PDB file of C-alpha atoms in Angstrom:
ATOM      1  CA  MET A  20      90.599 198.885 -61.618  1.00 56.00           C
ATOM      2  CA  THR A  21      89.644 201.906 -59.551  1.00 63.00           C
ATOM      3  CA  THR A  22      91.703 203.547 -56.819  1.00 66.00           C
ATOM      4  CA  PRO A  23      90.330 202.383 -53.444  1.00 66.00           C
ATOM      5  CA  ARG A  24      88.884 205.034 -51.180  1.00 73.00           C
ATOM      6  CA  PRO A  25      90.382 205.493 -47.733  1.00 74.00           C
ATOM      7  CA  ARG A  26      86.898 204.946 -46.358  1.00 83.00           C
ATOM      8  CA  ALA A  27      87.136 201.220 -47.169  1.00 89.00           C
ATOM      9  CA  VAL A  28      90.263 200.750 -45.037  1.00 91.00           C
ATOM     10  CA  VAL A  29      88.833 202.892 -42.207  1.00 92.00           C
ATOM     11  CA  ILE A  30      85.524 200.999 -42.172  1.00 94.00           C
ATOM     12  CA  GLY A  31      87.317 197.653 -42.381  1.00 94.00           C
ATOM     13  CA  SER A  32      89.658 198.498 -39.485  1.00 94.00           C
ATOM     14  CA  LEU A  33      86.834 199.883 -37.351  1.00 95.00           C
ATOM     15  CA  SER A  34      84.696 196.808 -37.998  1.00 95.00           C
ATOM     16  CA  LEU A  35      87.547 194.515 -37.004  1.00 95.00           C
ATOM     17  CA  PHE A  36      88.134 196.572 -33.857  1.00 95.00           C
ATOM     18  CA  VAL A  37      84.440 196.464 -32.869  1.00 96.00           C
ATOM     19  CA  VAL A  38      84.196 192.715 -33.507  1.00 96.00           C
ATOM     20  CA  LEU A  39      87.316 192.031 -31.433  1.00 94.00           C
ATOM     21  CA  PHE A  40      86.113 194.360 -28.664  1.00 94.00           C
ATOM     22  CA  VAL A  41      82.715 192.631 -28.458  1.00 94.00           C
ATOM     23  CA  VAL A  42      84.225 189.128 -28.589  1.00 93.00           C
ATOM     24  CA  LEU A  43      86.781 189.884 -25.857  1.00 92.00           C
ATOM     25  CA  THR A  44      84.145 191.594 -23.666  1.00 92.00           C
ATOM     26  CA  PHE A  45      81.809 188.605 -23.944  1.00 91.00           C
ATOM     27  CA  GLU A  46      84.674 186.192 -23.329  1.00 89.00           C
ATOM     28  CA  LEU A  47      85.735 187.962 -20.123  1.00 89.00           C
ATOM     29  CA  SER A  48      82.124 188.443 -18.963  1.00 88.00           C
ATOM     30  CA  ALA A  49      81.401 184.755 -19.516  1.00 87.00           C
ATOM     31  CA  SER A  50      84.418 183.714 -17.481  1.00 84.00           C
ATOM     32  CA  ALA A  51      83.369 186.151 -14.740  1.00 79.00           C
ATOM     33  CA  SER A  52      79.753 184.937 -14.554  1.00 77.00           C
ATOM     34  CA  THR A  53      80.619 181.245 -14.531  1.00 76.00           C
ATOM     35  CA  SER A  54      82.883 181.646 -11.503  1.00 61.00           C
ATOM     36  CA  ALA A  55      81.488 181.720  -8.010  1.00 45.00           C
ATOM     37  CA  GLY A  56      82.219 185.350  -7.170  1.00 47.00           C
ATOM     38  CA  LYS A  57      81.988 187.874  -9.986  1.00 46.00           C
ATOM     39  CA  SER A  58      84.466 190.332  -8.522  1.00 48.00           C
ATOM     40  CA  GLN A  59      86.888 187.569  -7.665  1.00 45.00           C
ATOM     41  CA  ALA A  60      86.684 186.100 -11.145  1.00 43.00           C
ATOM     42  CA  THR A  61      87.326 189.384 -12.932  1.00 46.00           C
ATOM     43  CA  ARG A  62      90.173 190.146 -10.607  1.00 45.00           C
ATOM     44  CA  LYS A  63      91.634 186.712 -11.210  1.00 42.00           C
ATOM     45  CA  ALA A  64      91.169 186.834 -14.992  1.00 53.00           C
ATOM     46  CA  ARG A  65      93.862 189.471 -15.508  1.00 62.00           C
ATOM     47  CA  PRO A  66      96.675 188.130 -13.335  1.00 55.00           C
ATOM     48  CA  ALA A  67      96.006 184.599 -14.525  1.00 43.00           C
ATOM     49  CA  THR A  68      96.496 185.533 -18.169  1.00 43.00           C
ATOM     50  CA  THR A  69      99.546 187.646 -17.454  1.00 44.00           C
ATOM     51  CA  GLU A  70     101.091 184.942 -15.306  1.00 42.00           C
ATOM     52  CA  THR A  71     100.828 182.430 -18.124  1.00 41.00           C
ATOM     53  CA  LYS A  72     102.201 185.112 -20.446  1.00 42.00           C
ATOM     54  CA  THR A  73     105.266 185.709 -18.294  1.00 42.00           C
ATOM     55  CA  ASP A  74     105.766 182.008 -17.757  1.00 40.00           C
ATOM     56  CA  ALA A  75     105.758 181.393 -21.482  1.00 37.00           C
ATOM     57  CA  THR A  76     108.100 184.232 -22.348  1.00 37.00           C
ATOM     58  CA  GLU A  77     110.399 185.106 -19.501  1.00 38.00           C
ATOM     59  CA  PRO A  78     110.556 182.367 -16.917  1.00 39.00           C
ATOM     60  CA  GLU A  79     113.708 183.827 -15.405  1.00 40.00           C
ATOM     61  CA  GLU A  80     112.080 187.161 -14.657  1.00 39.00           C
ATOM     62  CA  ALA A  81     109.003 185.493 -13.271  1.00 37.00           C
ATOM     63  CA  ALA A  82     111.144 183.346 -11.036  1.00 38.00           C
ATOM     64  CA  SER A  83     113.016 186.357  -9.722  1.00 39.00           C
ATOM     65  CA  GLU A  84     109.744 188.109  -8.982  1.00 40.00           C
ATOM     66  CA  TYR A  85     108.522 185.134  -7.022  1.00 42.00           C
ATOM     67  CA  ALA A  86     111.798 184.945  -5.151  1.00 43.00           C
ATOM     68  CA  GLU A  87     110.971 188.158  -3.299  1.00 45.00           C
ATOM     69  CA  PRO A  88     108.227 186.655  -1.118  1.00 47.00           C
ATOM     70  CA  GLU A  89     110.693 183.937  -0.163  1.00 45.00           C
ATOM     71  CA  GLU A  90     113.001 186.611   1.201  1.00 44.00           C
ATOM     72  CA  GLY A  91     110.026 188.001   3.080  1.00 41.00           C
ATOM     73  CA  SER A  92     109.344 184.592   4.625  1.00 43.00           C
ATOM     74  CA  GLY A  93     112.977 184.533   5.797  1.00 41.00           C
ATOM     75  CA  GLU A  94     112.308 187.718   7.697  1.00 46.00           C
ATOM     76  CA  TYR A  95     109.382 186.077   9.422  1.00 48.00           C
ATOM     77  CA  ALA A  96     111.770 183.531  10.892  1.00 47.00           C
ATOM     78  CA  GLU A  97     113.228 186.219  13.142  1.00 49.00           C
ATOM     79  CA  PRO A  98     110.099 186.648  15.293  1.00 50.00           C
ATOM     80  CA  GLU A  99     110.086 182.856  15.708  1.00 50.00           C
ATOM     81  CA  ALA A 100     113.535 183.134  17.275  1.00 47.00           C
ATOM     82  CA  GLU A 101     112.207 185.828  19.564  1.00 50.00           C
ATOM     83  CA  TYR A 102     109.605 183.405  20.806  1.00 51.00           C
ATOM     84  CA  THR A 103     112.360 181.473  22.537  1.00 52.00           C
ATOM     85  CA  GLU A 104     112.754 184.365  24.949  1.00 53.00           C
ATOM     86  CA  PRO A 105     109.603 183.524  26.898  1.00 53.00           C
ATOM     87  CA  GLU A 106     111.263 180.167  27.586  1.00 53.00           C
ATOM     88  CA  ALA A 107     113.959 182.140  29.369  1.00 49.00           C
ATOM     89  CA  GLU A 108     111.209 183.633  31.517  1.00 50.00           C
ATOM     90  CA  VAL A 109     110.525 180.155  32.771  1.00 49.00           C
ATOM     91  CA  GLU A 110     114.187 179.981  33.732  1.00 54.00           C
ATOM     92  CA  TYR A 111     113.724 183.140  35.755  1.00 55.00           C
ATOM     93  CA  VAL A 112     111.267 181.302  37.914  1.00 56.00           C
ATOM     94  CA  GLU A 113     113.950 178.866  39.012  1.00 57.00           C
ATOM     95  CA  PRO A 114     116.120 181.482  40.759  1.00 56.00           C
ATOM     96  CA  GLU A 115     113.032 182.632  42.632  1.00 58.00           C
ATOM     97  CA  VAL A 116     112.655 179.121  43.928  1.00 54.00           C
ATOM     98  CA  GLU A 117     116.335 179.014  44.813  1.00 55.00           C
ATOM     99  CA  GLU A 118     116.024 182.281  46.713  1.00 55.00           C
ATOM    100  CA  VAL A 119     113.393 180.829  49.012  1.00 57.00           C
ATOM    101  CA  PRO A 120     115.673 178.480  51.025  1.00 61.00           C
ATOM    102  CA  PRO A 121     117.966 181.312  52.224  1.00 60.00           C
ATOM    103  CA  VAL A 122     114.878 183.136  53.497  1.00 55.00           C
ATOM    104  CA  VAL A 123     113.908 180.018  55.383  1.00 54.00           C
ATOM    105  CA  THR A 124     117.345 179.616  56.937  1.00 51.00           C
ATOM    106  CA  SER A 125     117.401 183.230  58.065  1.00 47.00           C
ATOM    107  CA  SER A 126     114.068 182.873  59.878  1.00 45.00           C
ATOM    108  CA  SER A 127     115.158 179.757  61.682  1.00 40.00           C
TER     109      SER A 127
ATOM    110  CA  MET B  23      76.644 186.606 -18.470  1.00 72.00           C
ATOM    111  CA  ILE B  24      75.060 189.846 -19.796  1.00 77.00           C
ATOM    112  CA  GLU B  25      74.807 191.101 -16.212  1.00 79.00           C
ATOM    113  CA  ALA B  26      78.606 190.824 -15.927  1.00 83.00           C
ATOM    114  CA  ILE B  27      79.310 192.974 -19.020  1.00 86.00           C
ATOM    115  CA  PRO B  28      79.097 196.419 -17.293  1.00 87.00           C
ATOM    116  CA  HIS B  29      81.391 195.182 -14.542  1.00 86.00           C
ATOM    117  CA  THR B  30      83.848 193.732 -17.083  1.00 86.00           C
ATOM    118  CA  LEU B  31      83.898 196.985 -19.045  1.00 89.00           C
ATOM    119  CA  SER B  32      84.414 199.105 -15.942  1.00 87.00           C
ATOM    120  CA  THR B  33      87.266 196.970 -14.595  1.00 86.00           C
ATOM    121  CA  GLN B  34      88.901 195.649 -17.782  1.00 91.00           C
ATOM    122  CA  GLY B  35      87.681 198.067 -20.479  1.00 93.00           C
ATOM    123  CA  TRP B  36      91.086 199.597 -21.230  1.00 94.00           C
ATOM    124  CA  TRP B  37      92.678 196.167 -21.380  1.00 94.00           C
ATOM    125  CA  ILE B  38      90.088 195.063 -23.950  1.00 95.00           C
ATOM    126  CA  VAL B  39      90.690 198.252 -25.972  1.00 96.00           C
ATOM    127  CA  SER B  40      94.466 197.711 -25.899  1.00 95.00           C
ATOM    128  CA  ARG B  41      94.128 194.071 -26.988  1.00 94.00           C
ATOM    129  CA  SER B  42      91.679 194.875 -29.795  1.00 95.00           C
ATOM    130  CA  SER B  43      93.671 197.832 -31.116  1.00 96.00           C
ATOM    131  CA  ALA B  44      96.906 195.816 -30.963  1.00 95.00           C
ATOM    132  CA  MET B  45      95.400 193.080 -33.120  1.00 95.00           C
ATOM    133  CA  VAL B  46      94.017 195.631 -35.595  1.00 96.00           C
ATOM    134  CA  ALA B  47      97.420 197.353 -35.719  1.00 96.00           C
ATOM    135  CA  PHE B  48      99.194 194.059 -36.368  1.00 95.00           C
ATOM    136  CA  VAL B  49      96.779 193.148 -39.189  1.00 95.00           C
ATOM    137  CA  LEU B  50      97.225 196.599 -40.775  1.00 96.00           C
ATOM    138  CA  VAL B  51     101.036 196.614 -40.453  1.00 96.00           C
ATOM    139  CA  THR B  52     101.121 193.133 -41.986  1.00 95.00           C
ATOM    140  CA  ALA B  53      98.868 194.256 -44.850  1.00 95.00           C
ATOM    141  CA  SER B  54     100.881 197.421 -45.452  1.00 95.00           C
ATOM    142  CA  VAL B  55     104.232 195.594 -45.480  1.00 95.00           C
ATOM    143  CA  PHE B  56     102.823 192.894 -47.743  1.00 95.00           C
ATOM    144  CA  LEU B  57     101.471 195.496 -50.192  1.00 94.00           C
ATOM    145  CA  GLY B  58     104.743 197.448 -50.154  1.00 93.00           C
ATOM    146  CA  LEU B  59     106.826 194.361 -50.895  1.00 93.00           C
ATOM    147  CA  THR B  60     104.384 193.280 -53.622  1.00 92.00           C
ATOM    148  CA  MET B  61     104.659 196.716 -55.213  1.00 90.00           C
ATOM    149  CA  ALA B  62     108.459 196.476 -55.133  1.00 87.00           C
ATOM    150  CA  ALA B  63     108.329 193.061 -56.808  1.00 84.00           C
ATOM    151  CA  LYS B  64     106.372 194.669 -59.689  1.00 80.00           C
ATOM    152  CA  PRO B  65     104.191 191.706 -60.651  1.00 78.00           C
ATOM    153  CA  LEU B  66     102.207 193.853 -63.103  1.00 77.00           C
ATOM    154  CA  ARG B  67     103.378 196.864 -65.099  1.00 78.00           C
ATOM    155  CA  ASP B  68      99.834 198.218 -65.301  1.00 83.00           C
ATOM    156  CA  PRO B  69      99.867 201.817 -63.986  1.00 85.00           C
ATOM    157  CA  GLN B  70      96.329 201.485 -62.661  1.00 87.00           C
ATOM    158  CA  PHE B  71      97.324 198.437 -60.635  1.00 87.00           C
ATOM    159  CA  THR B  72     100.372 200.266 -59.263  1.00 87.00           C
ATOM    160  CA  LYS B  73      98.203 203.270 -58.372  1.00 89.00           C
ATOM    161  CA  MET B  74      95.686 201.073 -56.542  1.00 89.00           C
ATOM    162  CA  MET B  75      98.427 199.225 -54.645  1.00 90.00           C
ATOM    163  CA  ARG B  76     100.121 202.480 -53.657  1.00 91.00           C
ATOM    164  CA  ALA B  77      96.849 203.937 -52.340  1.00 92.00           C
ATOM    165  CA  LEU B  78      96.075 200.792 -50.341  1.00 93.00           C
ATOM    166  CA  HIS B  79      99.646 200.676 -49.005  1.00 94.00           C
ATOM    167  CA  GLU B  80      99.426 204.279 -47.798  1.00 94.00           C
ATOM    168  CA  GLN B  81      95.936 203.906 -46.317  1.00 94.00           C
ATOM    169  CA  THR B  82      96.744 200.718 -44.407  1.00 95.00           C
ATOM    170  CA  ALA B  83      99.961 202.290 -43.095  1.00 95.00           C
ATOM    171  CA  LEU B  84      98.110 205.382 -41.825  1.00 95.00           C
ATOM    172  CA  ALA B  85      95.343 203.268 -40.280  1.00 95.00           C
ATOM    173  CA  ALA B  86      98.045 201.147 -38.599  1.00 96.00           C
ATOM    174  CA  LEU B  87      99.575 204.281 -37.065  1.00 96.00           C
ATOM    175  CA  VAL B  88      96.159 205.293 -35.676  1.00 96.00           C
ATOM    176  CA  ALA B  89      95.665 201.769 -34.253  1.00 97.00           C
ATOM    177  CA  ILE B  90      99.152 201.844 -32.669  1.00 97.00           C
ATOM    178  CA  GLY B  91      98.291 205.233 -31.123  1.00 97.00           C
ATOM    179  CA  ILE B  92      95.054 203.846 -29.644  1.00 97.00           C
ATOM    180  CA  HIS B  93      96.973 200.818 -28.330  1.00 96.00           C
ATOM    181  CA  VAL B  94      99.537 203.059 -26.603  1.00 96.00           C
ATOM    182  CA  VAL B  95      96.820 205.277 -25.044  1.00 96.00           C
ATOM    183  CA  ALA B  96      94.854 202.217 -23.850  1.00 96.00           C
ATOM    184  CA  VAL B  97      97.973 200.673 -22.274  1.00 95.00           C
ATOM    185  CA  LEU B  98      98.748 203.994 -20.589  1.00 95.00           C
ATOM    186  CA  ALA B  99      95.208 204.238 -19.193  1.00 94.00           C
ATOM    187  CA  ASP B 100      95.065 200.631 -18.007  1.00 93.00           C
ATOM    188  CA  PRO B 101      94.422 200.834 -14.239  1.00 91.00           C
ATOM    189  CA  TRP B 102      95.768 197.316 -13.591  1.00 90.00           C
ATOM    190  CA  LEU B 103      99.047 197.720 -15.504  1.00 90.00           C
ATOM    191  CA  LYS B 104      99.758 201.367 -14.503  1.00 90.00           C
ATOM    192  CA  PRO B 105     102.778 201.668 -16.832  1.00 92.00           C
ATOM    193  CA  GLY B 106     103.214 205.433 -16.514  1.00 91.00           C
ATOM    194  CA  VAL B 107     104.378 207.675 -19.346  1.00 94.00           C
ATOM    195  CA  ALA B 108     107.966 206.391 -19.017  1.00 94.00           C
ATOM    196  CA  GLY B 109     106.822 202.772 -19.262  1.00 92.00           C
ATOM    197  CA  VAL B 110     105.085 203.512 -22.538  1.00 93.00           C
ATOM    198  CA  ALA B 111     107.562 206.011 -23.998  1.00 94.00           C
ATOM    199  CA  ILE B 112     110.964 204.575 -23.013  1.00 95.00           C
ATOM    200  CA  PRO B 113     111.928 201.090 -24.187  1.00 95.00           C
ATOM    201  CA  PHE B 114     112.646 198.426 -21.534  1.00 94.00           C
ATOM    202  CA  VAL B 115     111.270 200.518 -18.639  1.00 92.00           C
ATOM    203  CA  LEU B 116     107.944 198.696 -18.187  1.00 91.00           C
ATOM    204  CA  GLY B 117     108.506 195.890 -15.692  1.00 85.00           C
ATOM    205  CA  LEU B 118     106.018 193.384 -17.083  1.00 87.00           C
ATOM    206  CA  ASN B 119     107.539 191.443 -20.002  1.00 88.00           C
ATOM    207  CA  ARG B 120     110.324 194.011 -20.095  1.00 91.00           C
ATOM    208  CA  PHE B 121     112.106 192.767 -23.225  1.00 95.00           C
ATOM    209  CA  TRP B 122     109.030 192.059 -25.380  1.00 94.00           C
ATOM    210  CA  ASN B 123     107.334 195.331 -24.426  1.00 94.00           C
ATOM    211  CA  GLY B 124     110.629 197.171 -24.985  1.00 95.00           C
ATOM    212  CA  ILE B 125     110.854 195.997 -28.582  1.00 95.00           C
ATOM    213  CA  GLY B 126     107.193 196.962 -28.956  1.00 95.00           C
ATOM    214  CA  VAL B 127     108.037 200.552 -27.990  1.00 96.00           C
ATOM    215  CA  ILE B 128     110.927 200.574 -30.497  1.00 96.00           C
ATOM    216  CA  ALA B 129     108.618 199.168 -33.196  1.00 96.00           C
ATOM    217  CA  ALA B 130     106.079 201.936 -32.522  1.00 96.00           C
ATOM    218  CA  TYR B 131     108.728 204.673 -32.805  1.00 96.00           C
ATOM    219  CA  LEU B 132     110.062 203.166 -36.043  1.00 96.00           C
ATOM    220  CA  ALA B 133     106.534 202.852 -37.435  1.00 96.00           C
ATOM    221  CA  PHE B 134     105.846 206.545 -36.859  1.00 96.00           C
ATOM    222  CA  LEU B 135     109.277 207.688 -38.088  1.00 95.00           C
ATOM    223  CA  LEU B 136     109.363 205.558 -41.230  1.00 94.00           C
ATOM    224  CA  GLY B 137     105.657 205.887 -41.960  1.00 93.00           C
ATOM    225  CA  LEU B 138     105.457 209.652 -41.659  1.00 93.00           C
ATOM    226  CA  SER B 139     108.800 210.177 -43.450  1.00 92.00           C
ATOM    227  CA  PHE B 140     106.834 209.535 -46.672  1.00 91.00           C
ATOM    228  CA  TYR B 141     105.382 213.042 -46.347  1.00 93.00           C
ATOM    229  CA  LEU B 142     108.837 214.536 -45.791  1.00 92.00           C
ATOM    230  CA  ARG B 143     110.561 212.785 -48.687  1.00 90.00           C
ATOM    231  CA  ARG B 144     111.026 216.040 -50.590  1.00 90.00           C
ATOM    232  CA  HIS B 145     113.030 217.428 -47.674  1.00 92.00           C
ATOM    233  CA  ILE B 146     114.869 214.180 -46.972  1.00 90.00           C
ATOM    234  CA  GLY B 147     115.600 213.380 -50.609  1.00 92.00           C
ATOM    235  CA  ALA B 148     113.926 210.583 -52.569  1.00 89.00           C
ATOM    236  CA  LYS B 149     116.953 208.285 -52.605  1.00 89.00           C
ATOM    237  CA  ARG B 150     117.618 208.656 -48.874  1.00 91.00           C
ATOM    238  CA  TRP B 151     113.910 208.192 -48.093  1.00 92.00           C
ATOM    239  CA  ARG B 152     113.764 205.006 -50.222  1.00 90.00           C
ATOM    240  CA  THR B 153     116.768 203.566 -48.387  1.00 89.00           C
ATOM    241  CA  ALA B 154     115.179 204.358 -45.003  1.00 91.00           C
ATOM    242  CA  HIS B 155     111.786 203.048 -46.134  1.00 92.00           C
ATOM    243  CA  ARG B 156     113.323 199.614 -46.766  1.00 90.00           C
ATOM    244  CA  ALA B 157     113.803 199.312 -42.999  1.00 91.00           C
ATOM    245  CA  THR B 158     110.010 199.190 -42.534  1.00 92.00           C
ATOM    246  CA  ILE B 159     110.269 195.396 -42.507  1.00 94.00           C
ATOM    247  CA  VAL B 160     111.937 195.828 -39.090  1.00 95.00           C
ATOM    248  CA  VAL B 161     108.669 197.313 -37.767  1.00 95.00           C
ATOM    249  CA  TYR B 162     106.811 194.197 -38.874  1.00 95.00           C
ATOM    250  CA  VAL B 163     109.412 191.809 -37.419  1.00 96.00           C
ATOM    251  CA  LEU B 164     109.610 193.684 -34.074  1.00 96.00           C
ATOM    252  CA  GLY B 165     105.814 193.938 -33.952  1.00 95.00           C
ATOM    253  CA  LEU B 166     105.476 190.205 -34.564  1.00 94.00           C
ATOM    254  CA  PHE B 167     107.960 189.373 -31.784  1.00 94.00           C
ATOM    255  CA  HIS B 168     106.312 191.922 -29.456  1.00 95.00           C
ATOM    256  CA  ALA B 169     102.937 190.276 -30.121  1.00 93.00           C
ATOM    257  CA  LEU B 170     104.279 186.752 -29.648  1.00 92.00           C
ATOM    258  CA  GLY B 171     106.187 187.647 -26.489  1.00 92.00           C
ATOM    259  CA  ALA B 172     103.846 190.054 -24.695  1.00 90.00           C
ATOM    260  CA  GLY B 173     100.453 189.586 -26.330  1.00 88.00           C
ATOM    261  CA  THR B 174      97.639 188.007 -24.345  1.00 87.00           C
ATOM    262  CA  ASP B 175      95.945 186.501 -27.385  1.00 83.00           C
ATOM    263  CA  THR B 176      98.997 185.206 -29.207  1.00 81.00           C
ATOM    264  CA  GLY B 177      98.333 181.667 -28.043  1.00 82.00           C
ATOM    265  CA  SER B 178      94.970 181.691 -29.789  1.00 86.00           C
ATOM    266  CA  LEU B 179      94.669 179.652 -32.975  1.00 90.00           C
ATOM    267  CA  PRO B 180      93.304 182.475 -35.195  1.00 88.00           C
ATOM    268  CA  PHE B 181      96.288 184.690 -34.373  1.00 90.00           C
ATOM    269  CA  LEU B 182      98.835 181.922 -34.910  1.00 91.00           C
ATOM    270  CA  VAL B 183      97.244 180.945 -38.237  1.00 92.00           C
ATOM    271  CA  PHE B 184      97.159 184.589 -39.380  1.00 92.00           C
ATOM    272  CA  ALA B 185     100.784 185.194 -38.325  1.00 92.00           C
ATOM    273  CA  ALA B 186     102.031 182.015 -40.027  1.00 92.00           C
ATOM    274  CA  VAL B 187     100.018 182.496 -43.226  1.00 93.00           C
ATOM    275  CA  THR B 188     101.183 186.102 -43.653  1.00 93.00           C
ATOM    276  CA  ALA B 189     104.782 185.678 -42.452  1.00 93.00           C
ATOM    277  CA  VAL B 190     105.668 183.162 -45.169  1.00 93.00           C
ATOM    278  CA  PRO B 191     104.765 185.320 -48.220  1.00 93.00           C
ATOM    279  CA  ILE B 192     106.292 188.394 -46.551  1.00 94.00           C
ATOM    280  CA  ALA B 193     109.560 186.509 -46.005  1.00 94.00           C
ATOM    281  CA  VAL B 194     109.548 185.236 -49.611  1.00 93.00           C
ATOM    282  CA  LEU B 195     108.827 188.718 -51.004  1.00 93.00           C
ATOM    283  CA  PHE B 196     111.523 190.258 -48.801  1.00 92.00           C
ATOM    284  CA  VAL B 197     114.155 187.764 -49.994  1.00 92.00           C
ATOM    285  CA  TYR B 198     113.060 188.404 -53.579  1.00 91.00           C
ATOM    286  CA  ARG B 199     113.391 192.148 -53.031  1.00 87.00           C
ATOM    287  CA  LEU B 200     116.879 191.768 -51.584  1.00 87.00           C
ATOM    288  CA  GLY B 201     117.867 189.758 -54.644  1.00 86.00           C
ATOM    289  CA  ALA B 202     116.254 192.271 -57.003  1.00 82.00           C
ATOM    290  CA  SER B 203     118.031 195.243 -55.413  1.00 76.00           C
ATOM    291  CA  ARG B 204     121.365 193.354 -55.575  1.00 80.00           C
ATOM    292  CA  ARG B 205     120.782 192.582 -59.251  1.00 82.00           C
ATOM    293  CA  ALA B 206     119.884 196.224 -59.907  1.00 78.00           C
ATOM    294  CA  GLY B 207     123.103 197.313 -58.149  1.00 79.00           C
ATOM    295  CA  GLU B 208     125.180 194.954 -60.287  1.00 82.00           C
ATOM    296  CA  ARG B 209     123.463 196.253 -63.430  1.00 82.00           C
ATOM    297  CA  ARG B 210     124.226 199.830 -62.413  1.00 81.00           C
ATOM    298  CA  GLN B 211     127.903 199.010 -61.739  1.00 84.00           C
ATOM    299  CA  ARG B 212     128.180 197.257 -65.127  1.00 86.00           C
ATOM    300  CA  ALA B 213     126.704 200.309 -66.846  1.00 87.00           C
ATOM    301  CA  VAL B 214     129.166 202.620 -65.077  1.00 87.00           C
ATOM    302  CA  ARG B 215     132.085 200.368 -66.063  1.00 86.00           C
ATOM    303  CA  GLU B 216     130.836 200.295 -69.664  1.00 86.00           C
ATOM    304  CA  ARG B 217     130.599 204.080 -69.704  1.00 85.00           C
ATOM    305  CA  HIS B 218     134.166 204.404 -68.388  1.00 85.00           C
ATOM    306  CA  ARG B 219     135.423 201.954 -70.999  1.00 84.00           C
ATOM    307  CA  THR B 220     133.772 203.816 -73.894  1.00 83.00           C
ATOM    308  CA  SER B 221     135.027 207.176 -72.653  1.00 81.00           C
ATOM    309  CA  ALA B 222     138.566 205.755 -72.332  1.00 79.00           C
ATOM    310  CA  ARG B 223     138.377 204.384 -75.867  1.00 77.00           C
ATOM    311  CA  GLY B 224     137.203 207.796 -77.072  1.00 76.00           C
ATOM    312  CA  THR B 225     140.170 209.588 -75.473  1.00 76.00           C
ATOM    313  CA  LEU B 226     142.591 206.990 -76.935  1.00 73.00           C
ATOM    314  CA  LEU B 227     141.188 207.554 -80.415  1.00 73.00           C
ATOM    315  CA  GLU B 228     141.427 211.293 -79.961  1.00 75.00           C
ATOM    316  CA  ASN B 229     145.078 211.054 -78.843  1.00 74.00           C
ATOM    317  CA  SER B 230     146.014 208.741 -81.731  1.00 69.00           C
TER     318      SER B 230
END
């Protein structure tokens, strides 16, 4: 038995790294080219994998992160309430109509 | 597909580097821990075998530290993740997979501390270093949980097969080592007691 040289471990590790790098690059490139839009696919590839990762590990955290947009949608309800104000403008028309008869009476 | 490679590398290059280096680091840490526990079990008394195992154990540990370093740098440089120095250096700061990435940071610190302490064992003291070195199994366990919890490729069959196939012998060797160290402790205590008894008998004979 001879003492192994460090070169063997270094070459082995580097080879494994290169193989993994090439495989992962081809895998991501393949998923990007098969999709309709290349840029869209590559952009989607990362969040999609991380979303599944968070779902599998920390569903509570993921749920809390998604809860934020819900709060944002609650804020959007406020402008909807403001839209009722124009209805009040219609009500303002009615007094104008009511004001007309006194004008008529004064002329007669 | 080949046309998409430059675009993939420019947008996701650092992510691919971090994933590849993480897998290499995990393989090397597993190999190093396995070799260390095998050495401790002393299956063969052959000095050449012990020398070979020790060299491989040291080389895989050092290569693992380099791979962990590359993984940390790649995560730091990832333009999508943007963890910042604090996210990489302080446990439980990174928002994404906070817990699993936090234990990954702890595992990295322990790996560097326990791994490089080998070269400081003369200053630390051999006995103290050996006691600390036994905690290296924690690096493997934390690394495994970090990989399972935060890793992108941990759902893949090759990773799961590798993790399962290596975890079982490591667990068996670790339990064996615990038993062996307990037996060695008992033997030492018995020897001390025996020494006390013989010295007491000697003083009794001298007095009589």
